[in-house]
């Protein structure tokens, strides 16, 4: 092949990839961490203020954690539904403005905390207010609102009916569906019809909450778009055992005849945990999914891509091979690698959606096969700066080893904050960081942000905790710990006037300004 042809083909390849992945930057912040008067962040006015802050800082991406309903340990990665939204993100003041709540309903609870979510308090408070709002909606709503609700129920019926029924049965018989009366656990049509007729009011409540959630989320996302900001969502690879999805589709999961898992999800020891992690989610019956041409997954992915502009695929390596832990041991080290669906899965996704707007969370134990699968479908991978400084010059997390198809983070929700990481870093590694970045470490959070922004990675992101310069008190999640995570939130008094301008200048200097137009 002539050199001119090779050069031409290379130029086209590079141009295609650089056009698909323009240089951009943004902030990782889950909406629950926003300020607000009712104990946790939500889709209310403070979410709009945060979009304004992103705009002032010239950021074009807002990454969030899964917006699905929370489950065990208040984790968004253990949701009772792969489709339903977290009802505690519904802005209550908007419901008051609709006339479905009153001012006296919105007196904050004395148990609410400014910098931490008291989950029992906010769950009790917000649930009771949502029930008040639902009651008034069904009594007093105008025809336009009622038609909107009915249209949502019709459009979302493929998951909403099951979810609302599952949550209602759970309130009566407990969250573990395997212990329900057998006719309900096995979804006997006669028993189900009888239950629906007796509990229609409660079922309608859960549908109302989902309508409110998606209505408010769509409005917030549209506002972000008006400011030139795209949303990066997050799809957990696994779902909770105690979920509407497993109850309604037991054949899609590796369960025994009683509905309990034979094997559960987790990971072997890695950079996040020396002993490995036991997540406890049921594993998929991938053969059954393949037999249905991944119908459930296609519905799930379409739902996610309707919600977000890009989707982070949590635990991407699990699609190539996953760590199966025998359910009767609960010990991560006793698991073994099992083959995932691999390219067959992504071919089905590509056939359905064409362009795959996915970011592969390729952290942990990554093999050549995992990397090849990611590259085969041109999915950008992730690099974490906190993992870079282990004195190994070949470390893939060092910026000079990045490919362009990379999303670099100072840290993720699973890491300590940058200041917390720095405070616990051995002196030998600190010395390398200081020499690599030519710094003294006093502004380590901003030094790491600059390293990310100046890198060759297409996308650079940092948790908002690093913008605020918080220590370990701002950590969002501690992998392996079953309590105390997902509770962090900030207050506007922590946000100084200068960081937005400083970040905006850095974004311009390193060519990460971006326009959606």
Short mmCIF file of C-alpha atoms in Angstrom, two decimals, residues 57-500:
data_model
loop_
_atom_site.label_atom_id
_atom_site.label_comp_id
_atom_site.label_asym_id
_atom_site.label_seq_id
_atom_site.Cartn_x
_atom_site.Cartn_y
_atom_site.Cartn_z
CA UNK A 57 -17.04 27.34 35.30
CA UNK A 58 -17.34 26.55 31.55
CA UNK A 59 -18.00 22.87 32.19
CA UNK A 60 -19.95 20.88 29.60
CA UNK A 61 -20.49 17.61 31.50
CA UNK A 62 -22.29 16.70 34.70
CA UNK A 63 -21.73 13.10 35.77
CA UNK A 64 -24.04 11.54 38.32
CA UNK A 65 -24.42 8.18 40.04
CA UNK A 66 -27.38 5.92 39.21
CA UNK A 67 -30.68 7.78 39.65
CA UNK A 68 -32.53 4.54 40.38
CA UNK A 69 -34.33 3.87 43.65
CA UNK A 70 -31.95 3.10 46.52
CA UNK A 71 -31.73 -0.29 48.23
CA UNK A 72 -29.65 -2.05 50.89
CA UNK A 73 -27.23 0.32 52.61
CA UNK A 74 -28.93 3.25 50.82
CA UNK A 75 -26.90 2.31 47.76
CA UNK A 76 -28.00 3.30 44.25
CA UNK A 77 -26.20 0.15 43.08
CA UNK A 78 -28.64 -2.12 44.98
CA UNK A 79 -31.88 -0.79 43.58
CA UNK A 80 -35.29 -2.48 43.79
CA UNK A 81 -35.71 -1.60 40.10
CA UNK A 82 -33.47 -1.14 37.08
CA UNK A 83 -35.97 1.38 35.68
CA UNK A 84 -37.58 3.29 38.54
CA UNK A 85 -36.14 6.57 39.78
CA UNK A 86 -35.17 7.47 43.34
CA UNK A 87 -38.35 9.04 44.71
CA UNK A 88 -36.36 10.92 47.38
CA UNK A 89 -34.92 13.10 44.59
CA UNK A 90 -38.36 14.58 43.88
CA UNK A 91 -38.33 18.30 44.66
CA UNK A 92 -41.00 18.89 47.28
CA UNK A 93 -41.29 22.64 46.71
CA UNK A 94 -42.34 21.97 43.12
CA UNK A 95 -45.17 19.79 44.44
CA UNK A 96 -46.20 22.66 46.68
CA UNK A 97 -46.20 24.98 43.68
CA UNK A 98 -48.51 22.50 41.91
CA UNK A 99 -50.90 22.78 44.88
CA UNK A 100 -50.36 19.22 46.11
CA UNK A 101 -48.44 20.21 49.24
CA UNK A 102 -48.92 23.12 51.64
CA UNK A 103 -46.33 25.35 53.28
CA UNK A 104 -47.02 23.76 56.64
CA UNK A 105 -46.14 20.37 55.12
CA UNK A 106 -42.63 21.60 54.37
CA UNK A 107 -41.30 22.49 57.80
CA UNK A 108 -37.86 20.80 57.86
CA UNK A 109 -37.24 18.03 60.37
CA UNK A 110 -34.86 18.85 63.24
CA UNK A 111 -32.96 15.62 62.50
CA UNK A 112 -31.77 16.89 59.10
CA UNK A 113 -28.04 17.59 58.76
CA UNK A 114 -26.28 20.15 56.58
CA UNK A 115 -23.28 18.06 55.53
CA UNK A 116 -24.58 14.52 55.91
CA UNK A 117 -27.75 12.68 54.87
CA UNK A 118 -29.65 11.15 57.77
CA UNK A 119 -31.34 8.50 55.66
CA UNK A 120 -33.95 7.29 58.20
CA UNK A 121 -35.05 10.90 58.77
CA UNK A 122 -35.27 11.88 55.10
CA UNK A 123 -36.96 8.63 54.07
CA UNK A 124 -39.67 9.09 56.70
CA UNK A 125 -40.14 12.80 55.97
CA UNK A 126 -40.13 12.61 52.20
CA UNK A 127 -42.31 9.49 51.98
CA UNK A 128 -45.00 11.04 54.17
CA UNK A 129 -44.99 14.23 52.06
CA UNK A 130 -45.17 12.29 48.82
CA UNK A 131 -48.19 10.41 50.14
CA UNK A 132 -49.86 13.70 51.02
CA UNK A 133 -49.11 15.03 47.54
CA UNK A 134 -50.40 11.89 45.84
CA UNK A 135 -53.66 12.04 47.77
CA UNK A 136 -54.27 15.64 46.80
CA UNK A 137 -53.25 15.01 43.19
CA UNK A 138 -55.83 12.28 42.71
CA UNK A 139 -58.46 14.43 44.39
CA UNK A 140 -57.78 17.85 42.84
CA UNK A 141 -55.47 17.66 39.80
CA UNK A 142 -56.59 19.41 36.64
CA UNK A 143 -57.25 17.51 33.43
CA UNK A 144 -53.91 18.44 31.89
CA UNK A 145 -51.97 16.93 34.80
CA UNK A 146 -54.17 13.84 34.84
CA UNK A 147 -53.64 13.29 31.11
CA UNK A 148 -49.89 13.69 31.59
CA UNK A 149 -49.94 11.10 34.36
CA UNK A 150 -51.99 8.68 32.30
CA UNK A 151 -49.71 9.11 29.28
CA UNK A 152 -46.66 8.41 31.46
CA UNK A 153 -48.27 5.25 32.87
CA UNK A 154 -49.08 4.04 29.37
CA UNK A 155 -45.60 4.77 28.00
CA UNK A 156 -43.81 3.22 31.00
CA UNK A 157 -46.19 0.35 31.55
CA UNK A 158 -43.65 -2.33 30.58
CA UNK A 159 -41.76 -1.69 33.85
CA UNK A 160 -44.03 0.60 35.88
CA UNK A 161 -46.84 -1.91 36.49
CA UNK A 162 -44.43 -4.51 37.87
CA UNK A 163 -42.49 -1.97 39.93
CA UNK A 164 -45.58 -0.40 41.56
CA UNK A 165 -46.98 -3.82 42.36
CA UNK A 166 -43.64 -5.00 43.77
CA UNK A 167 -43.29 -1.98 46.05
CA UNK A 168 -46.86 -2.33 47.29
CA UNK A 169 -46.49 -6.03 48.10
CA UNK A 170 -43.15 -5.26 49.79
CA UNK A 171 -44.83 -2.76 52.11
CA UNK A 172 -47.28 -5.44 53.24
CA UNK A 173 -45.20 -8.62 53.23
CA UNK A 174 -41.64 -7.28 53.54
CA UNK A 175 -38.89 -6.62 50.97
CA UNK A 176 -37.73 -10.25 50.55
CA UNK A 177 -40.03 -11.55 47.83
CA UNK A 178 -39.01 -15.20 48.36
CA UNK A 179 -40.78 -15.07 51.76
CA UNK A 180 -44.06 -13.70 50.39
CA UNK A 181 -47.12 -15.93 50.18
CA UNK A 182 -46.26 -18.40 47.44
CA UNK A 183 -49.00 -17.30 44.98
CA UNK A 184 -47.60 -13.74 45.06
CA UNK A 185 -43.95 -14.83 45.02
CA UNK A 186 -44.67 -17.01 41.98
CA UNK A 187 -46.84 -14.32 40.34
CA UNK A 188 -49.99 -16.44 40.14
CA UNK A 189 -52.38 -14.49 37.87
CA UNK A 190 -55.44 -14.98 40.10
CA UNK A 191 -53.59 -13.94 43.26
CA UNK A 192 -52.07 -10.95 41.48
CA UNK A 193 -55.40 -9.73 40.13
CA UNK A 194 -56.98 -10.03 43.58
CA UNK A 195 -54.11 -8.11 45.18
CA UNK A 196 -54.34 -5.31 42.61
CA UNK A 197 -58.07 -4.87 43.14
CA UNK A 198 -57.58 -4.63 46.90
CA UNK A 199 -54.59 -2.28 46.85
CA UNK A 200 -55.21 0.02 43.90
CA UNK A 201 -54.72 3.18 46.00
CA UNK A 202 -51.23 2.16 47.15
CA UNK A 203 -50.21 1.01 43.64
CA UNK A 204 -51.26 4.38 42.23
CA UNK A 205 -49.05 6.11 44.81
CA UNK A 206 -45.89 4.45 43.45
CA UNK A 207 -46.89 5.33 39.90
CA UNK A 208 -47.48 8.94 40.94
CA UNK A 209 -44.00 9.13 42.46
CA UNK A 210 -42.39 7.87 39.28
CA UNK A 211 -44.35 10.34 37.19
CA UNK A 212 -43.14 13.18 39.44
CA UNK A 213 -39.56 11.91 39.32
CA UNK A 214 -39.33 11.69 35.53
CA UNK A 215 -41.21 14.91 34.98
CA UNK A 216 -38.78 16.81 37.19
CA UNK A 217 -35.71 15.04 35.82
CA UNK A 218 -36.69 15.83 32.23
CA UNK A 219 -37.07 19.52 33.16
CA UNK A 220 -33.71 19.63 34.93
CA UNK A 221 -31.92 17.90 32.06
CA UNK A 222 -33.52 20.30 29.56
CA UNK A 223 -32.23 23.22 31.66
CA UNK A 224 -28.73 21.70 31.65
CA UNK A 225 -28.93 21.38 27.87
CA UNK A 226 -29.95 25.03 27.58
CA UNK A 227 -26.66 25.85 29.31
CA UNK A 228 -24.63 23.60 27.01
CA UNK A 229 -24.22 20.82 29.58
CA UNK A 230 -24.65 17.11 28.85
CA UNK A 231 -25.43 14.47 31.45
CA UNK A 232 -23.33 11.36 32.00
CA UNK A 233 -25.49 8.73 33.69
CA UNK A 234 -24.46 5.48 35.32
CA UNK A 235 -25.97 2.03 34.78
CA UNK A 236 -25.12 -0.61 37.41
CA UNK A 237 -24.29 -3.89 35.70
CA UNK A 238 -26.19 -5.85 38.37
CA UNK A 239 -29.54 -5.43 40.10
CA UNK A 240 -30.63 -6.27 43.63
CA UNK A 241 -31.97 -9.73 44.46
CA UNK A 242 -34.90 -7.99 46.16
CA UNK A 243 -35.99 -6.14 43.06
CA UNK A 244 -38.97 -6.05 40.75
CA UNK A 245 -36.68 -7.20 37.94
CA UNK A 246 -35.61 -10.46 39.59
CA UNK A 247 -39.10 -11.16 40.95
CA UNK A 248 -40.69 -10.67 37.53
CA UNK A 249 -37.94 -12.39 35.51
CA UNK A 250 -36.36 -15.11 37.67
CA UNK A 251 -35.40 -17.11 34.58
CA UNK A 252 -32.94 -14.34 33.61
CA UNK A 253 -30.88 -14.86 36.77
CA UNK A 254 -28.84 -17.68 38.32
CA UNK A 255 -31.37 -18.70 40.98
CA UNK A 256 -32.37 -21.94 42.64
CA UNK A 257 -35.96 -23.26 42.73
CA UNK A 258 -36.72 -21.13 45.80
CA UNK A 259 -35.67 -17.92 44.10
CA UNK A 260 -32.38 -17.53 45.95
CA UNK A 261 -29.07 -17.06 44.10
CA UNK A 262 -26.65 -19.89 43.52
CA UNK A 263 -23.84 -17.43 42.91
CA UNK A 264 -23.51 -13.73 43.65
CA UNK A 265 -21.51 -10.82 42.31
CA UNK A 266 -18.31 -9.30 43.64
CA UNK A 267 -14.67 -8.84 42.75
CA UNK A 268 -11.37 -10.35 43.88
CA UNK A 269 -8.82 -8.19 45.73
CA UNK A 270 -7.92 -5.05 43.74
CA UNK A 271 -6.94 -1.40 44.16
CA UNK A 272 -10.22 -0.61 45.92
CA UNK A 273 -10.16 -3.46 48.46
CA UNK A 274 -7.35 -5.73 49.69
CA UNK A 275 -9.79 -8.54 50.53
CA UNK A 276 -12.04 -8.22 47.49
CA UNK A 277 -15.69 -7.22 47.56
CA UNK A 278 -18.87 -9.22 48.14
CA UNK A 279 -21.70 -7.28 46.49
CA UNK A 280 -24.35 -9.96 46.85
CA UNK A 281 -26.25 -9.19 43.64
CA UNK A 282 -27.58 -12.24 41.78
CA UNK A 283 -25.69 -13.08 38.62
CA UNK A 284 -27.28 -13.30 35.20
CA UNK A 285 -28.28 -16.40 33.32
CA UNK A 286 -26.50 -15.09 30.23
CA UNK A 287 -27.60 -18.04 28.09
CA UNK A 288 -31.23 -17.11 28.67
CA UNK A 289 -30.50 -13.48 27.84
CA UNK A 290 -28.80 -14.57 24.62
CA UNK A 291 -31.79 -16.78 23.74
CA UNK A 292 -34.03 -13.70 23.98
CA UNK A 293 -31.48 -11.59 22.05
CA UNK A 294 -30.98 -9.52 25.19
CA UNK A 295 -34.53 -8.16 25.12
CA UNK A 296 -34.50 -7.11 28.82
CA UNK A 297 -31.12 -5.44 28.41
CA UNK A 298 -32.19 -3.62 25.26
CA UNK A 299 -35.21 -2.21 27.09
CA UNK A 300 -32.99 -1.22 29.98
CA UNK A 301 -30.40 0.46 27.75
CA UNK A 302 -33.04 2.33 25.77
CA UNK A 303 -34.50 3.60 29.03
CA UNK A 304 -31.05 4.80 30.15
CA UNK A 305 -30.21 6.45 26.84
CA UNK A 306 -33.53 8.28 26.93
CA UNK A 307 -32.53 9.63 30.36
CA UNK A 308 -28.90 10.57 29.72
CA UNK A 309 -26.61 11.84 26.99
CA UNK A 310 -23.88 9.30 27.80
CA UNK A 311 -23.96 6.21 29.99
CA UNK A 312 -21.12 4.92 32.15
CA UNK A 313 -21.22 1.12 32.06
CA UNK A 314 -20.48 0.10 35.62
CA UNK A 315 -18.10 -2.88 35.96
CA UNK A 316 -17.51 -3.18 32.23
CA UNK A 317 -15.16 -6.10 32.72
CA UNK A 318 -18.14 -8.16 33.89
CA UNK A 319 -19.42 -8.27 30.32
CA UNK A 320 -16.24 -10.13 29.32
CA UNK A 321 -15.81 -12.20 32.49
CA UNK A 322 -17.35 -11.83 35.96
CA UNK A 323 -16.35 -12.96 39.43
CA UNK A 324 -18.86 -15.55 40.69
CA UNK A 325 -18.90 -16.08 44.46
CA UNK A 326 -20.75 -19.17 45.79
CA UNK A 327 -23.78 -17.76 47.59
CA UNK A 328 -23.32 -20.05 50.58
CA UNK A 329 -19.83 -18.72 51.40
CA UNK A 330 -19.96 -14.96 51.06
CA UNK A 331 -16.17 -14.88 50.82
CA UNK A 332 -14.86 -13.02 47.75
CA UNK A 333 -11.62 -15.01 47.60
CA UNK A 334 -13.59 -18.22 46.99
CA UNK A 335 -15.08 -16.92 43.75
CA UNK A 336 -13.96 -17.72 40.24
CA UNK A 337 -14.00 -16.06 36.84
CA UNK A 338 -16.87 -16.99 34.53
CA UNK A 339 -17.28 -15.99 30.91
CA UNK A 340 -19.64 -13.09 30.21
CA UNK A 341 -21.59 -12.47 26.99
CA UNK A 342 -18.74 -10.51 25.39
CA UNK A 343 -19.10 -9.29 21.83
CA UNK A 344 -22.44 -11.07 21.35
CA UNK A 345 -23.97 -8.63 23.83
CA UNK A 346 -22.47 -5.54 22.24
CA UNK A 347 -23.37 -6.67 18.74
CA UNK A 348 -27.01 -6.84 19.89
CA UNK A 349 -26.70 -3.34 21.39
CA UNK A 350 -25.05 -1.97 18.26
CA UNK A 351 -27.72 -3.51 16.04
CA UNK A 352 -30.42 -1.89 18.14
CA UNK A 353 -28.89 1.53 18.81
CA UNK A 354 -26.20 2.06 16.20
CA UNK A 355 -23.87 4.48 17.97
CA UNK A 356 -23.05 3.33 21.51
CA UNK A 357 -22.86 6.34 23.82
CA UNK A 358 -21.13 4.34 26.56
CA UNK A 359 -18.13 4.95 28.81
CA UNK A 360 -16.55 1.68 29.95
CA UNK A 361 -15.74 1.56 33.67
CA UNK A 362 -12.70 -0.63 33.10
CA UNK A 363 -11.22 -0.54 36.60
CA UNK A 364 -10.03 -3.41 38.76
CA UNK A 365 -8.49 -6.59 37.33
CA UNK A 366 -8.34 -5.76 33.61
CA UNK A 367 -7.05 -8.36 31.15
CA UNK A 368 -6.06 -8.12 27.51
CA UNK A 369 -9.44 -9.64 26.57
CA UNK A 370 -11.34 -6.92 28.47
CA UNK A 371 -9.31 -4.20 26.80
CA UNK A 372 -9.83 -5.73 23.35
CA UNK A 373 -13.59 -5.90 23.90
CA UNK A 374 -13.67 -2.22 24.86
CA UNK A 375 -11.61 -1.17 21.86
CA UNK A 376 -13.61 -3.36 19.47
CA UNK A 377 -16.65 -1.20 20.16
CA UNK A 378 -14.71 2.08 20.43
CA UNK A 379 -15.74 2.72 24.03
CA UNK A 380 -13.61 5.17 26.01
CA UNK A 381 -12.09 3.70 29.18
CA UNK A 382 -11.38 5.26 32.57
CA UNK A 383 -8.13 6.34 34.22
CA UNK A 384 -7.83 7.36 37.88
CA UNK A 385 -4.98 9.73 38.78
CA UNK A 386 -4.90 8.51 42.37
CA UNK A 387 -3.80 5.10 41.05
CA UNK A 388 -0.93 6.52 38.99
CA UNK A 389 1.88 7.03 41.47
CA UNK A 390 3.07 3.56 42.48
CA UNK A 391 6.66 4.11 41.25
CA UNK A 392 5.99 2.05 38.10
CA UNK A 393 6.73 4.07 34.92
CA UNK A 394 4.50 1.72 32.88
CA UNK A 395 1.50 2.41 35.13
CA UNK A 396 -1.47 2.91 32.73
CA UNK A 397 -2.92 5.60 35.02
CA UNK A 398 0.07 7.93 34.50
CA UNK A 399 -0.99 10.71 32.09
CA UNK A 400 1.82 10.09 29.60
CA UNK A 401 0.44 6.58 29.04
CA UNK A 402 -3.08 7.70 28.07
CA UNK A 403 -4.70 7.08 24.73
CA UNK A 404 -7.07 9.75 23.47
CA UNK A 405 -10.13 7.51 24.02
CA UNK A 406 -9.85 7.99 27.76
CA UNK A 407 -11.90 9.57 30.53
CA UNK A 408 -9.57 10.71 33.30
CA UNK A 409 -10.69 11.35 36.88
CA UNK A 410 -8.80 12.72 39.83
CA UNK A 411 -10.87 10.12 41.71
CA UNK A 412 -14.33 8.57 41.57
CA UNK A 413 -17.11 8.11 44.11
CA UNK A 414 -15.31 4.92 45.23
CA UNK A 415 -12.07 6.76 46.00
CA UNK A 416 -11.12 8.99 48.89
CA UNK A 417 -11.10 12.69 48.10
CA UNK A 418 -7.80 13.91 46.67
CA UNK A 419 -6.86 15.60 49.96
CA UNK A 420 -7.82 12.49 51.91
CA UNK A 421 -5.75 10.36 49.53
CA UNK A 422 -2.78 12.72 49.83
CA UNK A 423 -2.97 12.75 53.64
CA UNK A 424 -2.73 8.94 53.75
CA UNK A 425 -0.13 8.54 50.97
CA UNK A 426 3.30 7.16 51.97
CA UNK A 427 6.08 9.72 51.77
CA UNK A 428 7.89 7.83 49.00
CA UNK A 429 4.80 8.11 46.78
CA UNK A 430 4.21 11.74 47.79
CA UNK A 431 7.72 12.52 46.68
CA UNK A 432 7.00 11.04 43.25
CA UNK A 433 3.79 13.09 42.96
CA UNK A 434 5.63 16.28 43.88
CA UNK A 435 8.38 15.62 41.34
CA UNK A 436 6.03 14.41 38.58
CA UNK A 437 3.73 17.43 38.86
CA UNK A 438 6.45 19.90 39.95
CA UNK A 439 4.46 20.98 43.02
CA UNK A 440 4.86 21.26 46.77
CA UNK A 441 1.53 19.59 47.56
CA UNK A 442 -0.15 22.49 49.34
CA UNK A 443 -2.80 22.71 46.61
CA UNK A 444 -2.84 19.01 45.81
CA UNK A 445 -6.52 18.95 44.80
CA UNK A 446 -6.02 21.68 42.19
CA UNK A 447 -2.69 20.22 41.10
CA UNK A 448 -4.41 16.91 40.34
CA UNK A 449 -7.27 18.68 38.55
CA UNK A 450 -4.70 20.50 36.40
CA UNK A 451 -2.96 17.17 35.65
CA UNK A 452 -6.29 15.73 34.48
CA UNK A 453 -7.31 18.80 32.45
CA UNK A 454 -3.91 19.10 30.76
CA UNK A 455 -3.70 15.41 29.83
CA UNK A 456 -4.33 13.95 26.39
CA UNK A 457 -7.50 12.22 27.63
CA UNK A 458 -10.58 13.27 25.68
CA UNK A 459 -12.65 13.85 28.80
CA UNK A 460 -11.49 15.08 32.22
CA UNK A 461 -13.69 14.88 35.32
CA UNK A 462 -13.30 15.57 39.00
CA UNK A 463 -15.62 15.02 41.98
CA UNK A 464 -17.01 18.26 43.39
CA UNK A 465 -15.31 17.40 46.68
CA UNK A 466 -11.98 18.12 44.99
CA UNK A 467 -13.20 21.52 43.80
CA UNK A 468 -14.09 22.24 47.43
CA UNK A 469 -10.75 20.86 48.68
CA UNK A 470 -12.35 18.50 51.20
CA UNK A 471 -10.49 15.87 53.19
CA UNK A 472 -11.75 12.32 53.86
CA UNK A 473 -14.86 13.72 55.55
CA UNK A 474 -16.16 14.31 52.02
CA UNK A 475 -15.79 10.73 50.83
CA UNK A 476 -18.91 9.36 49.12
CA UNK A 477 -18.39 5.58 49.25
CA UNK A 478 -16.09 3.09 50.93
CA UNK A 479 -16.23 -0.11 48.87
CA UNK A 480 -16.75 -3.15 51.06
CA UNK A 481 -18.29 -1.18 53.96
CA UNK A 482 -21.99 -1.88 54.29
CA UNK A 483 -22.84 1.26 56.29
CA UNK A 484 -21.90 4.93 56.31
CA UNK A 485 -21.63 5.48 52.56
CA UNK A 486 -23.65 7.67 50.14
CA UNK A 487 -24.27 10.24 52.92
CA UNK A 488 -22.03 13.17 51.94
CA UNK A 489 -23.53 16.50 50.93
CA UNK A 490 -22.27 20.06 50.76
CA UNK A 491 -23.65 23.49 51.53
CA UNK A 492 -23.32 26.62 49.43
CA UNK A 493 -21.37 28.33 52.21
CA UNK A 494 -18.48 25.96 51.35
CA UNK A 495 -18.41 27.22 47.76
CA UNK A 496 -16.08 30.21 47.46
CA UNK A 497 -16.38 32.75 44.68
CA UNK A 498 -13.04 32.05 42.95
CA UNK A 499 -13.06 28.29 42.00
CA UNK A 500 -15.54 28.65 39.13
#
